[in-house]
Amino acid sequence: MKKVRVLILPKEGLLDPQGRAVEEMLKDNGFKVENVRVGKVVEMEVEDNQDVSSIVDKYIINPLIEEYEIEEV
Amino acid sequence: MKKVRVLILPKEGLLDPQGRAVEEMLKDNGFKVENVRVGKVVEMEVEDNQDVSSIVDKYIINPLIEEYEIEEV
């Protein structure tokens, strides 16, 4: 088995209300932050020869509004 | 400015209903997966000398139920 992490973020340019809310809140508290985006992370163990992107494309993300990266941990 | 990603996951051993749901769904579809956990990722640009963990501890996570890692991108 291998352990992978899938980082899922709203596509660049799409509305990201959670990211906007976090950014405003941090700015209101005096921090200099930009381009805050909030997404999901899915960590899992899969078989060594499992193609992770085929799982993610079909079962985990919405490709119209989300993009992702896979990291092996 | 530097770009960072904060990976936020439910603490090991705590109930993770989203992770359970994803794991069951993938198993029902024939995949061999284990230890699925679902959390959040927050990507942002901050000042180069900004201590990111102080932001995360105070404003982003609930330390009772969540743990996190910071990655520079």
GROMACS .gro file of N, CA, C and O in nm, chain A residues 1 3 5 7-9 12 18 22 25-26 29 31-47 50-51 54-55 59-60 69 71, chain B residues 1 3 5 7-9 12 18 22 25-26 29 31-47 50-51 54-55 59-60 69 71:
model
  296
    1MET      N    1   0.086  -0.121   0.000
    1MET     CA    2   0.000   0.000   0.000
    1MET      C    3   0.089   0.125   0.000
    1MET      O    4   0.198   0.125   0.055
    3LYS      N    5   0.066   0.563   0.061
    3LYS     CA    6  -0.017   0.667   0.120
    3LYS      C    7  -0.010   0.790   0.031
    3LYS      O    8   0.099   0.836  -0.003
    5ARG      N    9  -0.190   1.184  -0.079
    5ARG     CA   10  -0.276   1.297  -0.043
    5ARG      C   11  -0.323   1.364  -0.171
    5ARG      O   12  -0.242   1.390  -0.259
    7LEU      N   13  -0.485   1.703  -0.300
    7LEU     CA   14  -0.517   1.842  -0.264
    7LEU      C   15  -0.613   1.895  -0.369
    7LEU      O   16  -0.581   1.898  -0.488
    8ILE      N   17  -0.730   1.934  -0.326
    8ILE     CA   18  -0.837   1.976  -0.417
    8ILE      C   19  -0.868   2.122  -0.391
    8ILE      O   20  -0.902   2.160  -0.278
    9LEU      N   21  -0.854   2.204  -0.493
    9LEU     CA   22  -0.879   2.348  -0.476
    9LEU      C   23  -0.977   2.395  -0.582
    9LEU      O   24  -0.984   2.337  -0.692
   12GLU      N   25  -0.863   2.822  -1.038
   12GLU     CA   26  -0.826   2.965  -1.041
   12GLU      C   27  -0.934   3.042  -1.117
   12GLU      O   28  -0.978   3.001  -1.223
   18GLN      N   29  -1.539   3.059   0.054
   18GLN     CA   30  -1.466   3.029   0.177
   18GLN      C   31  -1.331   3.100   0.180
   18GLN      O   32  -1.289   3.154   0.283
   22VAL      N   33  -1.205   3.380   0.456
   22VAL     CA   34  -1.083   3.367   0.536
   22VAL      C   35  -0.991   3.486   0.511
   22VAL      O   36  -0.934   3.544   0.604
   25MET      N   37  -1.122   3.798   0.684
   25MET     CA   38  -1.108   3.786   0.830
   25MET      C   39  -0.962   3.809   0.871
   25MET      O   40  -0.935   3.879   0.969
   26LEU      N   41  -0.868   3.751   0.796
   26LEU     CA   42  -0.726   3.770   0.831
   26LEU      C   43  -0.683   3.915   0.811
   26LEU      O   44  -0.610   3.972   0.892
   29ASN      N   45  -0.786   4.128   1.082
   29ASN     CA   46  -0.704   4.108   1.200
   29ASN      C   47  -0.559   4.153   1.180
   29ASN      O   48  -0.472   4.121   1.260
   31PHE      N   49  -0.337   4.102   0.920
   31PHE     CA   50  -0.238   4.026   0.845
   31PHE      C   51  -0.238   4.067   0.698
   31PHE      O   52  -0.342   4.100   0.642
   32LYS      N   53  -0.118   4.063   0.639
   32LYS     CA   54  -0.107   4.087   0.495
   32LYS      C   55  -0.114   3.953   0.425
   32LYS      O   56  -0.016   3.877   0.426
   33VAL      N   57  -0.228   3.922   0.369
   33VAL     CA   58  -0.244   3.795   0.297
   33VAL      C   59  -0.310   3.823   0.162
   33VAL      O   60  -0.380   3.922   0.145
   34GLU      N   61  -0.282   3.736   0.067
   34GLU     CA   62  -0.337   3.750  -0.068
   34GLU      C   63  -0.375   3.613  -0.120
   34GLU      O   64  -0.317   3.513  -0.078
   35ASN      N   65  -0.467   3.613  -0.215
   35ASN     CA   66  -0.498   3.492  -0.291
   35ASN      C   67  -0.525   3.370  -0.203
   35ASN      O   68  -0.472   3.262  -0.227
   36VAL      N   69  -0.607   3.389  -0.102
   36VAL     CA   70  -0.643   3.277  -0.016
   36VAL      C   71  -0.743   3.188  -0.089
   36VAL      O   72  -0.843   3.237  -0.144
   37ARG      N   73  -0.714   3.061  -0.093
   37ARG     CA   74  -0.809   2.965  -0.148
   37ARG      C   75  -0.829   2.853  -0.048
   37ARG      O   76  -0.733   2.807   0.015
   38VAL      N   77  -0.951   2.810  -0.033
   38VAL     CA   78  -0.982   2.702   0.060
   38VAL      C   79  -1.035   2.583  -0.018
   38VAL      O   80  -1.124   2.598  -0.103
   39GLY      N   81  -0.979   2.468   0.008
   39GLY     CA   82  -1.022   2.347  -0.060
   39GLY      C   83  -1.024   2.230   0.034
   39GLY      O   84  -1.033   2.246   0.155
   40LYS      N   85  -1.014   2.113  -0.024
   40LYS     CA   86  -1.021   1.989   0.054
   40LYS      C   87  -0.894   1.909   0.037
   40LYS      O   88  -0.825   1.920  -0.064
   41VAL      N   89  -0.865   1.829   0.137
   41VAL     CA   90  -0.757   1.732   0.123
   41VAL      C   91  -0.812   1.594   0.158
   41VAL      O   92  -0.890   1.579   0.254
   42VAL      N   93  -0.780   1.497   0.075
   42VAL     CA   94  -0.820   1.358   0.101
   42VAL      C   95  -0.692   1.276   0.110
   42VAL      O   96  -0.614   1.271   0.015
   43GLU      N   97  -0.671   1.218   0.227
   43GLU     CA   98  -0.553   1.133   0.248
   43GLU      C   99  -0.602   0.989   0.250
   43GLU      O  100  -0.706   0.961   0.310
   44MET      N  101  -0.529   0.900   0.183
   44MET     CA  102  -0.572   0.760   0.185
   44MET      C  103  -0.457   0.668   0.149
   44MET      O  104  -0.359   0.709   0.090
   45GLU      N  105  -0.474   0.543   0.189
   45GLU     CA  106  -0.380   0.440   0.147
   45GLU      C  107  -0.444   0.358   0.037
   45GLU      O  108  -0.560   0.316   0.051
   46VAL      N  109  -0.369   0.337  -0.070
   46VAL     CA  110  -0.419   0.259  -0.183
   46VAL      C  111  -0.314   0.156  -0.221
   46VAL      O  112  -0.200   0.162  -0.176
   47GLU      N  113  -0.353   0.063  -0.305
   47GLU     CA  114  -0.258  -0.037  -0.351
   47GLU      C  115  -0.145   0.029  -0.431
   47GLU      O  116  -0.166   0.129  -0.500
   50GLN      N  117  -0.211   0.118  -0.783
   50GLN     CA  118  -0.338   0.187  -0.811
   50GLN      C  119  -0.312   0.323  -0.876
   50GLN      O  120  -0.233   0.402  -0.826
   51ASP      N  121  -0.381   0.347  -0.987
   51ASP     CA  122  -0.376   0.479  -1.050
   51ASP      C  123  -0.471   0.572  -0.973
   51ASP      O  124  -0.593   0.560  -0.982
   54SER      N  125  -0.737   0.821  -1.154
   54SER     CA  126  -0.864   0.767  -1.205
   54SER      C  127  -0.970   0.762  -1.096
   54SER      O  128  -1.089   0.783  -1.121
   55ILE      N  129  -0.929   0.736  -0.972
   55ILE     CA  130  -1.023   0.744  -0.859
   55ILE      C  131  -1.069   0.886  -0.839
   55ILE      O  132  -1.188   0.915  -0.826
   59TYR      N  133  -1.454   0.983  -0.878
   59TYR     CA  134  -1.530   0.970  -0.753
   59TYR      C  135  -1.513   1.085  -0.654
   59TYR      O  136  -1.592   1.098  -0.561
   60ILE      N  137  -1.408   1.164  -0.669
   60ILE     CA  138  -1.378   1.259  -0.561
   60ILE      C  139  -1.404   1.404  -0.599
   60ILE      O  140  -1.455   1.481  -0.518
   69GLU      N  141  -0.404   1.813  -0.710
   69GLU     CA  142  -0.269   1.759  -0.718
   69GLU      C  143  -0.263   1.636  -0.630
   69GLU      O  144  -0.328   1.632  -0.526
   71GLU      N  145  -0.006   1.400  -0.408
   71GLU     CA  146   0.126   1.389  -0.344
   71GLU      C  147   0.139   1.251  -0.284
   71GLU      O  148   0.047   1.205  -0.216
   74MET      N  149   0.653   3.813  -0.081
   74MET     CA  150   0.546   3.725  -0.036
   74MET      C  151   0.589   3.580  -0.063
   74MET      O  152   0.662   3.551  -0.158
   76LYS      N  153   0.422   3.170  -0.081
   76LYS     CA  154   0.297   3.096  -0.096
   76LYS      C  155   0.303   2.972  -0.008
   76LYS      O  156   0.400   2.895  -0.018
   78ARG      N  157   0.080   2.638   0.186
   78ARG     CA  158  -0.040   2.555   0.195
   78ARG      C  159  -0.049   2.496   0.334
   78ARG      O  160   0.050   2.444   0.384
   80LEU      N  161  -0.233   2.209   0.539
   80LEU     CA  162  -0.313   2.087   0.527
   80LEU      C  163  -0.371   2.056   0.664
   80LEU      O  164  -0.296   2.038   0.760
   81ILE      N  165  -0.501   2.055   0.673
   81ILE     CA  166  -0.570   2.039   0.801
   81ILE      C  167  -0.648   1.908   0.798
   81ILE      O  168  -0.733   1.889   0.711
   82LEU      N  169  -0.618   1.820   0.892
   82LEU     CA  170  -0.686   1.690   0.894
   82LEU      C  171  -0.742   1.665   1.033
   82LEU      O  172  -0.689   1.716   1.132
   85GLU      N  173  -0.583   1.198   1.430
   85GLU     CA  174  -0.588   1.052   1.426
   85GLU      C  175  -0.674   1.002   1.542
   85GLU      O  176  -0.660   1.048   1.655
   91GLN      N  177  -1.670   1.221   0.712
   91GLN     CA  178  -1.648   1.237   0.568
   91GLN      C  179  -1.551   1.132   0.516
   91GLN      O  180  -1.570   1.076   0.408
   95VAL      N  181  -1.628   0.845   0.231
   95VAL     CA  182  -1.550   0.829   0.108
   95VAL      C  183  -1.492   0.687   0.101
   95VAL      O  184  -1.496   0.622  -0.003
   98MET      N  185  -1.762   0.435   0.012
   98MET     CA  186  -1.803   0.452  -0.126
   98MET      C  187  -1.700   0.392  -0.220
   98MET      O  188  -1.734   0.322  -0.317
   99LEU      N  189  -1.572   0.416  -0.193
   99LEU     CA  190  -1.468   0.361  -0.281
   99LEU      C  191  -1.462   0.209  -0.270
   99LEU      O  192  -1.447   0.138  -0.371
  102ASN      N  193  -1.719   0.049  -0.466
  102ASN     CA  194  -1.688   0.052  -0.609
  102ASN      C  195  -1.567  -0.033  -0.645
  102ASN      O  196  -1.514  -0.023  -0.756
  104PHE      N  197  -1.255  -0.061  -0.499
  104PHE     CA  198  -1.116  -0.020  -0.473
  104PHE      C  199  -1.070  -0.068  -0.337
  104PHE      O  200  -1.149  -0.075  -0.243
  105LYS      N  201  -0.942  -0.101  -0.331
  105LYS     CA  202  -0.882  -0.136  -0.202
  105LYS      C  203  -0.822  -0.009  -0.143
  105LYS      O  204  -0.715   0.037  -0.187
  106VAL      N  205  -0.890   0.049  -0.047
  106VAL     CA  206  -0.841   0.171   0.017
  106VAL      C  207  -0.852   0.154   0.168
  106VAL      O  208  -0.936   0.078   0.218
  107GLU      N  209  -0.766   0.225   0.238
  107GLU     CA  210  -0.764   0.219   0.385
  107GLU      C  211  -0.739   0.358   0.440
  107GLU      O  212  -0.678   0.441   0.373
  108ASN      N  213  -0.780   0.377   0.564
  108ASN     CA  214  -0.744   0.498   0.639
  108ASN      C  215  -0.769   0.627   0.563
  108ASN      O  216  -0.683   0.716   0.556
  109VAL      N  217  -0.887   0.637   0.504
  109VAL     CA  218  -0.921   0.761   0.433
  109VAL      C  219  -0.955   0.870   0.534
  109VAL      O  220  -1.033   0.847   0.627
  110ARG      N  221  -0.892   0.983   0.518
  110ARG     CA  222  -0.927   1.098   0.601
  110ARG      C  223  -0.954   1.217   0.510
  110ARG      O  224  -0.882   1.239   0.412
  111VAL      N  225  -1.054   1.293   0.544
  111VAL     CA  226  -1.088   1.410   0.464
  111VAL      C  227  -1.071   1.534   0.551
  111VAL      O  228  -1.119   1.539   0.664
  112GLY      N  229  -0.999   1.630   0.498
  112GLY     CA  230  -0.977   1.755   0.571
  112GLY      C  231  -0.983   1.874   0.477
  112GLY      O  232  -1.044   1.867   0.370
  113LYS      N  233  -0.919   1.980   0.519
  113LYS     CA  234  -0.922   2.104   0.443
  113LYS      C  235  -0.781   2.145   0.404
  113LYS      O  236  -0.684   2.110   0.470
  114VAL      N  237  -0.773   2.220   0.295
  114VAL     CA  238  -0.646   2.283   0.260
  114VAL      C  239  -0.670   2.431   0.242
  114VAL      O  240  -0.772   2.473   0.185
  115VAL      N  241  -0.582   2.510   0.300
  115VAL     CA  242  -0.589   2.655   0.284
  115VAL      C  243  -0.458   2.700   0.220
  115VAL      O  244  -0.351   2.678   0.276
  116GLU      N  245  -0.470   2.756   0.100
  116GLU     CA  246  -0.352   2.806   0.029
  116GLU      C  247  -0.355   2.958   0.038
  116GLU      O  248  -0.462   3.019   0.023
  117MET      N  249  -0.242   3.019   0.065
  117MET     CA  250  -0.241   3.165   0.072
  117MET      C  251  -0.101   3.219   0.053
  117MET      O  252  -0.002   3.149   0.072
  118GLU      N  253  -0.095   3.347   0.016
  118GLU     CA  254   0.032   3.418   0.010
  118GLU      C  255   0.041   3.508   0.131
  118GLU      O  256  -0.054   3.581   0.163
  119VAL      N  257   0.156   3.499   0.198
  119VAL     CA  258   0.178   3.581   0.318
  119VAL      C  259   0.314   3.649   0.305
  119VAL      O  260   0.394   3.614   0.218
  120GLU      N  261   0.339   3.744   0.391
  120GLU     CA  262   0.468   3.812   0.390
  120GLU      C  263   0.580   3.712   0.421
  120GLU      O  264   0.561   3.619   0.499
  123GLN      N  265   0.639   3.624   0.777
  123GLN     CA  266   0.520   3.592   0.857
  123GLN      C  267   0.531   3.450   0.914
  123GLN      O  268   0.559   3.356   0.840
  124ASP      N  269   0.507   3.439   1.043
  124ASP     CA  270   0.500   3.308   1.107
  124ASP      C  271   0.360   3.250   1.080
  124ASP      O  272   0.261   3.296   1.135
  127SER      N  273   0.132   3.075   1.367
  127SER     CA  274   0.056   3.159   1.461
  127SER      C  275  -0.079   3.199   1.402
  127SER      O  276  -0.179   3.209   1.474
  128ILE      N  277  -0.084   3.220   1.271
  128ILE     CA  278  -0.214   3.247   1.206
  128ILE      C  279  -0.303   3.123   1.215
  128ILE      O  280  -0.420   3.131   1.252
  132TYR      N  281  -0.652   3.135   1.410
  132TYR     CA  282  -0.764   3.176   1.324
  132TYR      C  283  -0.819   3.066   1.233
  132TYR      O  284  -0.929   3.080   1.181
  133ILE      N  285  -0.744   2.961   1.211
  133ILE     CA  286  -0.786   2.868   1.105
  133ILE      C  287  -0.835   2.733   1.158
  133ILE      O  288  -0.932   2.679   1.107
  142GLU      N  289  -0.031   2.056   0.886
  142GLU     CA  290   0.107   2.070   0.838
  142GLU      C  291   0.110   2.192   0.747
  142GLU      O  292   0.013   2.221   0.677
  144GLU      N  293   0.311   2.360   0.427
  144GLU     CA  294   0.405   2.337   0.316
  144GLU      C  295   0.431   2.470   0.247
  144GLU      O  296   0.338   2.544   0.219
   0.00000   0.00000   0.00000
